[in-house]
Short mmCIF file of C-alpha atoms and ligand atoms in Angstrom, two decimals:
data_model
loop_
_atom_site.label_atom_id
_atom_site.label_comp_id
_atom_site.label_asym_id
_atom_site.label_seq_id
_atom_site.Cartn_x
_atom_site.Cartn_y
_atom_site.Cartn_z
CA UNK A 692 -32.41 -6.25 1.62
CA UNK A 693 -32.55 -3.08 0.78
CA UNK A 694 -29.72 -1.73 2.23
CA UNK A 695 -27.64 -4.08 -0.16
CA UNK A 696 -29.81 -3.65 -3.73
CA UNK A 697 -30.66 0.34 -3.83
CA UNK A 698 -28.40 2.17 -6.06
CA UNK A 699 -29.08 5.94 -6.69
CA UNK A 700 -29.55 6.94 -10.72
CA UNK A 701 -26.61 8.52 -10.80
CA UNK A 702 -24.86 5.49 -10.59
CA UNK A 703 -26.19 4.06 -13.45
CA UNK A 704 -23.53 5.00 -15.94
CA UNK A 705 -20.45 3.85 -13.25
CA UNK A 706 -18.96 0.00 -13.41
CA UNK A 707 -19.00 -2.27 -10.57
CA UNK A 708 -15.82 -3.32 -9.32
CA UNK A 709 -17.53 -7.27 -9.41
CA UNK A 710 -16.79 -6.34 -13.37
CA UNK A 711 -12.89 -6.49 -13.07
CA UNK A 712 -10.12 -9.14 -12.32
CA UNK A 713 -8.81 -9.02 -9.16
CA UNK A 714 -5.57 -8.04 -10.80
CA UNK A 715 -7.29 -5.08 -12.36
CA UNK A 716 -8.97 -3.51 -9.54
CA UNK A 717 -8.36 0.18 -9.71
CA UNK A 718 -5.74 1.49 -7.41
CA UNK A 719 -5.62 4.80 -6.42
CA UNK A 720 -2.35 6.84 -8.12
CA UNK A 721 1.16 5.12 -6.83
CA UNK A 722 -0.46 2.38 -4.53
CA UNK A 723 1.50 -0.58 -4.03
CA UNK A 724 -0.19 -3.69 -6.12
CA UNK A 725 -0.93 -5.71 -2.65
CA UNK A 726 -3.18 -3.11 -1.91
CA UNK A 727 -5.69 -5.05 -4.67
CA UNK A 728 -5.92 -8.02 -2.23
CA UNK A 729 -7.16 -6.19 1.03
CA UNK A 730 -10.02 -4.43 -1.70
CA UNK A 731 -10.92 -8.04 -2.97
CA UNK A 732 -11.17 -9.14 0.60
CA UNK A 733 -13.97 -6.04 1.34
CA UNK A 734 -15.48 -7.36 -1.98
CA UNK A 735 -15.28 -11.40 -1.89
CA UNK A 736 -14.56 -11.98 1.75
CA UNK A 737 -16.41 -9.77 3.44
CA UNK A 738 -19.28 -8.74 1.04
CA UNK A 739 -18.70 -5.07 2.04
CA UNK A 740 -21.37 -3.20 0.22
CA UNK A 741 -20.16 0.73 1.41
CA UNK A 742 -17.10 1.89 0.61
CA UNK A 743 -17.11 3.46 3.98
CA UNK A 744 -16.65 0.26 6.01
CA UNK A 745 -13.01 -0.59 3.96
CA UNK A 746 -11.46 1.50 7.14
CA UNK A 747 -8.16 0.05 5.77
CA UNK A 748 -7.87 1.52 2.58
CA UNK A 749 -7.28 5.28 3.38
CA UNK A 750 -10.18 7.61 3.14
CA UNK A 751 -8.77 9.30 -0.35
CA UNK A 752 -8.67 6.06 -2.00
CA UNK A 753 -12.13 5.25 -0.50
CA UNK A 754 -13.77 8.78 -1.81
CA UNK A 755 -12.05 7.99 -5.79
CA UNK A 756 -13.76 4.50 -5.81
CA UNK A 757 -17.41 5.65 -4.41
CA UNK A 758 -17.13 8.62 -6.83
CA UNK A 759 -16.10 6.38 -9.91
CA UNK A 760 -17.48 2.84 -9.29
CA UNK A 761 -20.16 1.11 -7.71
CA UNK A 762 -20.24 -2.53 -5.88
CA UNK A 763 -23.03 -4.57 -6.49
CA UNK A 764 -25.05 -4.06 -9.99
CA UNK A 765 -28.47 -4.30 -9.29
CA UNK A 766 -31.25 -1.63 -9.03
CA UNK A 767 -33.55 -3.82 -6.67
CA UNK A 768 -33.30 -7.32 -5.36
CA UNK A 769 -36.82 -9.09 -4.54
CA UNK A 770 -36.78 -12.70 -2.98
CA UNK A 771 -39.64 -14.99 -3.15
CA UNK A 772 -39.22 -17.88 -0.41
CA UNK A 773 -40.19 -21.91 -1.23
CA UNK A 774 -42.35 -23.78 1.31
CA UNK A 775 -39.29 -26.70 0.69
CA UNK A 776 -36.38 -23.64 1.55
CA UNK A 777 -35.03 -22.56 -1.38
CA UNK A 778 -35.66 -18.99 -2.05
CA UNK A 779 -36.18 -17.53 -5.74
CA UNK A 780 -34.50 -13.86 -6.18
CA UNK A 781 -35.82 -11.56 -8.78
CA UNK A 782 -33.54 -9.07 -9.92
CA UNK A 783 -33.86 -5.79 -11.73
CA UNK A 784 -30.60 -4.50 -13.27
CA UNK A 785 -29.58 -0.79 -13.72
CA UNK A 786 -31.11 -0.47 -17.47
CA UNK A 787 -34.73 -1.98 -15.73
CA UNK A 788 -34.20 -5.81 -17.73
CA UNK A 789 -34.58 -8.76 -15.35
CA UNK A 790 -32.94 -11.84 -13.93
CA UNK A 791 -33.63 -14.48 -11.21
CA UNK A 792 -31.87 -17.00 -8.98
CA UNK A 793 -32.66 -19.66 -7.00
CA UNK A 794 -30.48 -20.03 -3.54
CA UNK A 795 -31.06 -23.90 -2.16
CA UNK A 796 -29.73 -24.39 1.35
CA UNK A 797 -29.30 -28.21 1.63
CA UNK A 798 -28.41 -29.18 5.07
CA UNK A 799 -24.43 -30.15 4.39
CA UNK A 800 -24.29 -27.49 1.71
CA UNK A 801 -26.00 -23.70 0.36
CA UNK A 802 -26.34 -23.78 -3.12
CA UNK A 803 -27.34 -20.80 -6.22
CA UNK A 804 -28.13 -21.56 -9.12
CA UNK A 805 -27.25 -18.69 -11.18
CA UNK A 806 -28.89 -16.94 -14.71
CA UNK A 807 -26.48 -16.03 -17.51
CA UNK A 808 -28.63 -13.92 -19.62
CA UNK A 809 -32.03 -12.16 -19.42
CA UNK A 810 -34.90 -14.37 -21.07
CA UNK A 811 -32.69 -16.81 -23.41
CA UNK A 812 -32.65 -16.81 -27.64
CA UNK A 813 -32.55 -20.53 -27.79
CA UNK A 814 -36.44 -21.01 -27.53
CA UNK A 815 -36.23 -24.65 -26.47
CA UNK A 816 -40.47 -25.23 -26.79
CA UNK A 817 -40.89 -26.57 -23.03
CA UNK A 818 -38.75 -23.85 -21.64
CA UNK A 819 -40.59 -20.91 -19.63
CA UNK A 820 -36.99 -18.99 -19.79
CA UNK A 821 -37.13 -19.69 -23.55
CA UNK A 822 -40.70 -18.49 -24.27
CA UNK A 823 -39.24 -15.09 -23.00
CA UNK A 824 -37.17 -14.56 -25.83
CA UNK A 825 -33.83 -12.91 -25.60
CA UNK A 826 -33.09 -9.70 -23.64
CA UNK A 827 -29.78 -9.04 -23.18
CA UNK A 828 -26.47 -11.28 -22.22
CA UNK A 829 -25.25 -10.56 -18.21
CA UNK A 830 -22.00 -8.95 -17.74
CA UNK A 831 -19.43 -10.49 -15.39
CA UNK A 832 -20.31 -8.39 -12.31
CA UNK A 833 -24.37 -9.34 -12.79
CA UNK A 834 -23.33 -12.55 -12.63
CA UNK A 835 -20.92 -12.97 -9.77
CA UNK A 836 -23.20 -10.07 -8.37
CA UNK A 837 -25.86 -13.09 -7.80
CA UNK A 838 -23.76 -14.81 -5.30
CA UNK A 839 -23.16 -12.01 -3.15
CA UNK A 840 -26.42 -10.30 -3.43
CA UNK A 841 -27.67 -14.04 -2.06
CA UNK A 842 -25.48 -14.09 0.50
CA UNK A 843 -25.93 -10.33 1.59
CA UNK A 844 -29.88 -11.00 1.41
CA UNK A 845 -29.30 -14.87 3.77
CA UNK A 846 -26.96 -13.28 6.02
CA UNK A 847 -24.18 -15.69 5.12
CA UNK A 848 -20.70 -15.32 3.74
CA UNK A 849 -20.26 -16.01 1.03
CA UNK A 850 -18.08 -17.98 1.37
CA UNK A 851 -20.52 -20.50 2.39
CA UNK A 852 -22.29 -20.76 -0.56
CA UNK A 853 -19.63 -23.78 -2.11
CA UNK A 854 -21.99 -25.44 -4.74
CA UNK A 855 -22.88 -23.27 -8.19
CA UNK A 856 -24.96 -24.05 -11.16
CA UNK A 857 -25.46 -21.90 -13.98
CA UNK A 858 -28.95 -23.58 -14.58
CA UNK A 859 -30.74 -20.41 -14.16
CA UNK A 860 -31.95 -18.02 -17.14
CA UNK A 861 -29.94 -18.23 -20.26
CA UNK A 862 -27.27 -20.28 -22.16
CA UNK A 863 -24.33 -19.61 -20.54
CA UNK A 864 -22.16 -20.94 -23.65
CA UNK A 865 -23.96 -17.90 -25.91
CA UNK A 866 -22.59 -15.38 -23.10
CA UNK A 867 -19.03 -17.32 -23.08
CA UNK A 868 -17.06 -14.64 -22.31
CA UNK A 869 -18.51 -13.17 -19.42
CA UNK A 870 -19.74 -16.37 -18.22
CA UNK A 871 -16.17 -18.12 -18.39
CA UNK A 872 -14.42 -14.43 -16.54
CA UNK A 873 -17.22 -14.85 -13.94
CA UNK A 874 -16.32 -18.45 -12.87
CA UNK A 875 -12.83 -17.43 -12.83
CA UNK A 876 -13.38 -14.84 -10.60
CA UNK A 877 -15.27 -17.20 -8.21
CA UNK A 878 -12.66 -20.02 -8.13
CA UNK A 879 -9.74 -17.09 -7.58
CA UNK A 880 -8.40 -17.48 -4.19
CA UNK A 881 -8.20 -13.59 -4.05
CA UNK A 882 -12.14 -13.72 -4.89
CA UNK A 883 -14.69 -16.47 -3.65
CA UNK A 884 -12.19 -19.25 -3.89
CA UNK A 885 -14.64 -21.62 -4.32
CA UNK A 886 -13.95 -25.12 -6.31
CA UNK A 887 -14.38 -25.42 -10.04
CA UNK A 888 -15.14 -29.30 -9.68
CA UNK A 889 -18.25 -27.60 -7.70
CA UNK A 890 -19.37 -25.37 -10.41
CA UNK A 891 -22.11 -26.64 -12.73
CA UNK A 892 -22.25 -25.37 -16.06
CA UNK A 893 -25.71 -26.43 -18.22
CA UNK A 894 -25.73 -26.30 -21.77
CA UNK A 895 -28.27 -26.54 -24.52
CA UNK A 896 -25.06 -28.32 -26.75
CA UNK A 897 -23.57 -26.01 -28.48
CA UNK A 898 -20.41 -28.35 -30.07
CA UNK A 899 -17.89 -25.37 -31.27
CA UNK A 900 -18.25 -23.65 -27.64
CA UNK A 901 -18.06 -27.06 -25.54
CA UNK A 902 -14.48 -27.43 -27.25
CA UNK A 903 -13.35 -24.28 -26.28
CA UNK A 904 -14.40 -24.40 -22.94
CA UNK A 905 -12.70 -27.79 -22.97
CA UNK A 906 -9.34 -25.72 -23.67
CA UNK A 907 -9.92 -23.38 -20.52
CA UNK A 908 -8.97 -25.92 -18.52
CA UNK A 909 -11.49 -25.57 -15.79
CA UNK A 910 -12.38 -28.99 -14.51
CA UNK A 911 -16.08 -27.92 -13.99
CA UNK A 912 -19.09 -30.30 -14.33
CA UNK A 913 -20.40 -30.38 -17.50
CA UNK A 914 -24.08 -30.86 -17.81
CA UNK A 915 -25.47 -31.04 -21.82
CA UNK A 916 -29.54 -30.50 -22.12
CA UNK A 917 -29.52 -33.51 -24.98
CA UNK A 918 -33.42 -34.52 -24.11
CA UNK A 919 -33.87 -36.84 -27.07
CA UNK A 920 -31.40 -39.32 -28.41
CA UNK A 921 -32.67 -38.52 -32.00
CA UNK A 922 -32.51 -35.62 -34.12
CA UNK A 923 -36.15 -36.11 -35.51
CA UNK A 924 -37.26 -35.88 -31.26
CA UNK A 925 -34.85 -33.54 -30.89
CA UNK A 926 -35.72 -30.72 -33.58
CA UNK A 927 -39.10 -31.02 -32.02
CA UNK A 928 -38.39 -29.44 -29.00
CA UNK A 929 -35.11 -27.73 -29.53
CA UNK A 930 -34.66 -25.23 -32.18
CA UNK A 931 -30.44 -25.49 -32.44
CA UNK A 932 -31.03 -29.10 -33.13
CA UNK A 933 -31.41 -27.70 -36.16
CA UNK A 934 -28.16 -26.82 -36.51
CA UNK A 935 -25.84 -28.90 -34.14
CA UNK A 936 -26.82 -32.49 -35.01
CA UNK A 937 -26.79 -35.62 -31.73
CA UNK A 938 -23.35 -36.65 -33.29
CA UNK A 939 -21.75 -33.74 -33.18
CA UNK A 940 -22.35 -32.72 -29.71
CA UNK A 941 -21.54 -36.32 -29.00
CA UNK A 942 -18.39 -35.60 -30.55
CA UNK A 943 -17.37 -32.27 -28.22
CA UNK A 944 -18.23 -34.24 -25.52
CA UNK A 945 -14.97 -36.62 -26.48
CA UNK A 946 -13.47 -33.58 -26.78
CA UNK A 947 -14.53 -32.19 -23.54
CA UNK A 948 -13.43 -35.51 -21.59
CA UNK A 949 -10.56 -36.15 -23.24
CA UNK A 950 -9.22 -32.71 -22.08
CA UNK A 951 -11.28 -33.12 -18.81
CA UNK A 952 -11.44 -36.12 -17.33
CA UNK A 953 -14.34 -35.52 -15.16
CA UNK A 954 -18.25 -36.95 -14.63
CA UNK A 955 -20.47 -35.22 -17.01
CA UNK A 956 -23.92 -34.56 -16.57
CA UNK A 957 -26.90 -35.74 -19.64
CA UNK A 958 -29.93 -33.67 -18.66
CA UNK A 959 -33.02 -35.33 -20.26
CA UNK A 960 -36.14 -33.53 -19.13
CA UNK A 961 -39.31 -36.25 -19.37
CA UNK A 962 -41.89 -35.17 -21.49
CA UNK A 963 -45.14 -37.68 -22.09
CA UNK A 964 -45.65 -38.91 -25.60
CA UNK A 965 -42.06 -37.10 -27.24
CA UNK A 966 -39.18 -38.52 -25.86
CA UNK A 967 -40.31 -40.91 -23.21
CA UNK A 968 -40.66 -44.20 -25.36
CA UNK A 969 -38.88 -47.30 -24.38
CA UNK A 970 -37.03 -47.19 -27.41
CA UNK A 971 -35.52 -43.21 -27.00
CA UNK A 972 -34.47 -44.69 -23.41
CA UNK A 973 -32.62 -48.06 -25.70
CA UNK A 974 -31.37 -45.11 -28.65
CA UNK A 975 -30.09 -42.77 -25.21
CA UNK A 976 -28.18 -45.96 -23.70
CA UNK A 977 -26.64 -46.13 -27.42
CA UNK A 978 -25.90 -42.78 -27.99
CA UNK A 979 -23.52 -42.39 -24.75
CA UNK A 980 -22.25 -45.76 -24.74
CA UNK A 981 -18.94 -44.39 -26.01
CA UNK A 982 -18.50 -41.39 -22.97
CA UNK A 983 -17.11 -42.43 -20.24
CA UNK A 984 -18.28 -42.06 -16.57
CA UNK A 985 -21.95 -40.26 -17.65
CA UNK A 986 -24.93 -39.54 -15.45
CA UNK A 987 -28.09 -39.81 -16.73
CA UNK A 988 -30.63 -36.80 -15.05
CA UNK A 989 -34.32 -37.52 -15.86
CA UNK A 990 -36.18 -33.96 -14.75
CA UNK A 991 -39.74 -34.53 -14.86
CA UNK A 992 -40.94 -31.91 -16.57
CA UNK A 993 -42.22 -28.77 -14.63
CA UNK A 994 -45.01 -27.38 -15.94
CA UNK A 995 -45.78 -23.16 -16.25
CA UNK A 996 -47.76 -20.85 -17.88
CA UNK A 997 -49.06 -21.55 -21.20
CA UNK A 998 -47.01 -24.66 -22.11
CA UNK A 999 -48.84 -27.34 -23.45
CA UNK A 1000 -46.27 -30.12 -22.89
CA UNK A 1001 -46.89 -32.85 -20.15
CA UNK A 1002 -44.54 -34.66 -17.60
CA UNK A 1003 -44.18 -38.37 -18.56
CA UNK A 1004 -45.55 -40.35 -15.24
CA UNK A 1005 -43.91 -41.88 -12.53
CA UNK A 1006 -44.67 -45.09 -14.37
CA UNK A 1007 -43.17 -44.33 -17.46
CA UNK A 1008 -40.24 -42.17 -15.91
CA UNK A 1009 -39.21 -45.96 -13.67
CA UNK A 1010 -39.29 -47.69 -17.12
CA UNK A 1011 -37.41 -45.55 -19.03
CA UNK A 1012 -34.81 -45.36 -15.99
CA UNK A 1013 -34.95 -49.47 -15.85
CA UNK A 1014 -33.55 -49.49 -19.62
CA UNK A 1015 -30.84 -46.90 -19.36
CA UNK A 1016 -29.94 -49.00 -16.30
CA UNK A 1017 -30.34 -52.24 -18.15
CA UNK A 1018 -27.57 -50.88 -20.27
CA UNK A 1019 -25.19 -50.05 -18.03
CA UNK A 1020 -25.94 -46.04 -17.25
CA UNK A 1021 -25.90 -44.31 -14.41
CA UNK A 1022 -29.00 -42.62 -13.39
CA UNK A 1023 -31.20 -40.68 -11.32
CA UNK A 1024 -34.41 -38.94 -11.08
CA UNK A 1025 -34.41 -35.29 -10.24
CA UNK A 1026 -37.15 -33.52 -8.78
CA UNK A 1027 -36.87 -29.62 -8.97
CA UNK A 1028 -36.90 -27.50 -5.77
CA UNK A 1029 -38.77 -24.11 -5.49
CA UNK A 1030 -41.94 -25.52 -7.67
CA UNK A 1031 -44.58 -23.26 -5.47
CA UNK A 1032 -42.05 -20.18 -5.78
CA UNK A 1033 -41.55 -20.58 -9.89
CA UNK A 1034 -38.22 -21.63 -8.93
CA UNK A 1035 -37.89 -24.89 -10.07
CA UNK A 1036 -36.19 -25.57 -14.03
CA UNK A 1037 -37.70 -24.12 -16.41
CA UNK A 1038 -40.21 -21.94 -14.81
CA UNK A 1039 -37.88 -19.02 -14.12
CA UNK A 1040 -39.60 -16.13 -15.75
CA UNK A 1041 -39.53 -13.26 -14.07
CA UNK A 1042 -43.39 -13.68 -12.29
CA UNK A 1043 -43.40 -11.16 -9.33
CA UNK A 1044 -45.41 -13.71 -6.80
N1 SAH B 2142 -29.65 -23.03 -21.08
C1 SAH B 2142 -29.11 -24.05 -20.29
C2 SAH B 2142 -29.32 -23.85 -18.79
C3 SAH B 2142 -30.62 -23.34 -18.32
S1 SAH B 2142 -31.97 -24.44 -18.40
C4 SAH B 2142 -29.64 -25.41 -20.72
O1 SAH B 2142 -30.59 -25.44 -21.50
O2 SAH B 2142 -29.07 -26.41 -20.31
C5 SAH B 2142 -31.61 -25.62 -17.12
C6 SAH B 2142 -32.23 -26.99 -17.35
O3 SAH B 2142 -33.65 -26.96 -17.14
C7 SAH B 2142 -32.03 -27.53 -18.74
O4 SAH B 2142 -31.69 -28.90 -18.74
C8 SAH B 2142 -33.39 -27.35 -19.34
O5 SAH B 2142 -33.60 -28.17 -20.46
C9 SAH B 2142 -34.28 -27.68 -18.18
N2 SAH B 2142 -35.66 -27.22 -18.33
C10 SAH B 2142 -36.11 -26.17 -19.05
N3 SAH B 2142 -37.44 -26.07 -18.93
C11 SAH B 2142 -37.85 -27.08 -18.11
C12 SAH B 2142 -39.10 -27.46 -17.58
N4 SAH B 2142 -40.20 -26.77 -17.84
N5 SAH B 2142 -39.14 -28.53 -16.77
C13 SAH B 2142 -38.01 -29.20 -16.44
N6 SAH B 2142 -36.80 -28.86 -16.90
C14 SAH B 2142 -36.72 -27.81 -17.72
FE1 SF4 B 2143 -32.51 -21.39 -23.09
FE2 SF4 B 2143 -31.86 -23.54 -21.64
FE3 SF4 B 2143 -34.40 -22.63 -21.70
FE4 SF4 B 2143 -33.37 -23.79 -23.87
S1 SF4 B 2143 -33.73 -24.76 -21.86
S2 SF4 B 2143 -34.58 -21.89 -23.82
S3 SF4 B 2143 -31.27 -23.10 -23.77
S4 SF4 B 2143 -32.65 -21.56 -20.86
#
């Protein structure tokens, strides 16, 4: 792995070329513009980590970009395999901050779920990635950089890798710009070409951001963290409750499928004695009665560190599941991968075993 991650200091200060659009590669002085495609094939295709191996580009063109640029962003790349398969990386960045992933081979499909930030500002109380606190927001290339470091490190293509969810460290909606330029870059045919309809993007419910991603256009899947149906429940556990009421996120969410007409996601993580009553599951069913086509995700909660919350039972996590489906919802119980590697949601913070 090594081979990929280790970048000298003195590349520190130099961008990698994962931070620009494919039509803004650098070009060395009078090149013809096609030229940009055969460097994002090296780059996206295949995951060519020394300048030295892009025989096709001319050796003078090859020499600029080594001296001026670098390719993937990261200092040092540790992975931390899961007895169930799924492997948690741990990666340290140029300025020394931290991120992880989490790469999850199913059998008919590999996929990462990616960070967005290092630590996270929202705070949400049953969060491990929240307890963190905020480091800094991920730039384009140390996000995208996640895919191909994965695929470098599992000896894939990555091209492979076809399922993405930013589920990792971070709001991605608080990092908007960088997060919304890196999922361009993987659904550009000239990059990793991959499917937006196969990109999940998780949310905390931030109303003003979900209606401008709604006017990007990018038929991802939506997935909003709403975890109580209630305000009262919800400013609890969830600090921006405080300012982005239920209704309103409701409300972006018409927004959202209105412009998108695709599934979305409700993330409700199940925590024993705050939002697991049989009468949150009857105030839930209410709540989304008006979306269309919604899937209900009940996460037991995962427990880490010094939290203090609990995960509601199996008993009470099949009777709040009967009532949502008593009214009509879709919905399904999902058990995090990667729990012995501090890979599953919510315990991503940066351990180093
Ligand atoms: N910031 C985004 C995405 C990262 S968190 C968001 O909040 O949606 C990904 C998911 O894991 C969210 O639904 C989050 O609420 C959930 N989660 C956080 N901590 C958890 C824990 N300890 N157990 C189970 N799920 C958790
Ligand atoms: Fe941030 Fe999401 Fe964790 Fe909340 S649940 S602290 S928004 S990463």
């Amino acid at each position: 792995m090594n081979d990929f991650a280790v970048n000298s200091k003195k590349n520190e200060q130099k961008k990698s070329l994962y931070d620009f659009t494919i039509d803004d590669l650098p070009l060395a002085k009078n090149a013809p513009k096609f030229r940009r495609k055969q460097l994002a094939n090296w780059l996206y295709e295949k995951a060519a980590q020394d300048f030295n191996a892009m025989t096709n580009l001319g050796a003078d063109w090859r020499q600029e970009l080594s001296e001026n640029y670098i390719i993937n962003p990261f200092k040092k790349i540790e992975s931390f395999p899961s007895a169930d398969d799924s492997v948690r990386y741990l990666f340290t960045l140029e300025d020394g901050l931290q991120t992880e992933a989490v790469y999850m081979p199913y059998k008919s499909r590999k996929t990462v779920c990616l960070s967005s930030m290092v630590g996270c500002p929202a705070g949400c109380a049953f969060c491990a990635t929240g307890a963190l606190g905020f480091g800094r927001n991920l730039s384009q290339a140390e996000i995208v950089g996640q895919i191909m470091a994965i695929a470098f490190a599992e000896k894939i293509q990555p091209k492979e890798i076809r399922n993405v969810v930013l589920m990792g460290m971070g709001e991605a909606l608080l990092n908007y710009d960088n997060a919304v330029s890196a999922i361009r870059l993987m659904i550009n045919p000239d990059a990793l070409d991959m499917s937006a309809r196969r990109i999940t993007l998780s949310t905390v419910g931030l109303p003003k951001q979900i209606k401008k991603l709604a006017k990007e256009g990018l038929p991802l899947v939506l997935a909003i963290s709403l975890h109580a149906p209630d305000d009262l429940t919800r400013k609890e556990i969830i600090p921006t409750a405080n300012a982005h009421p239920v209704s309103e996120i409701i409300e972006s969410l018409y927004d959202w499928q209105r412009l998108i007409n695709r599934r979305m996601t409700i993330e409700y993580v199940m925590l024993a004695g705050i939002n697991d009553a049989e009468w949150q599951a009857e105030a839930l069913a209410m709540v989304l009665s008006k979306l269309k086509t919604v899937h209900v995700n009940l996460i037991p909660f995962n427990s880490w560190g010094k939290s203090s919350f609990k995960s509601s039972d199996k008993h009470a996590i099949r009777k709040f599941k009967k009532v949502l489906e008593q009214n009509r919802m879709e919905v399904s119980v999902r058990f995090s991968r990667g729990q012995d590697a501090g890979a599953a949601c919510g315990q991503l913070a940066l351990t180093q075993s």
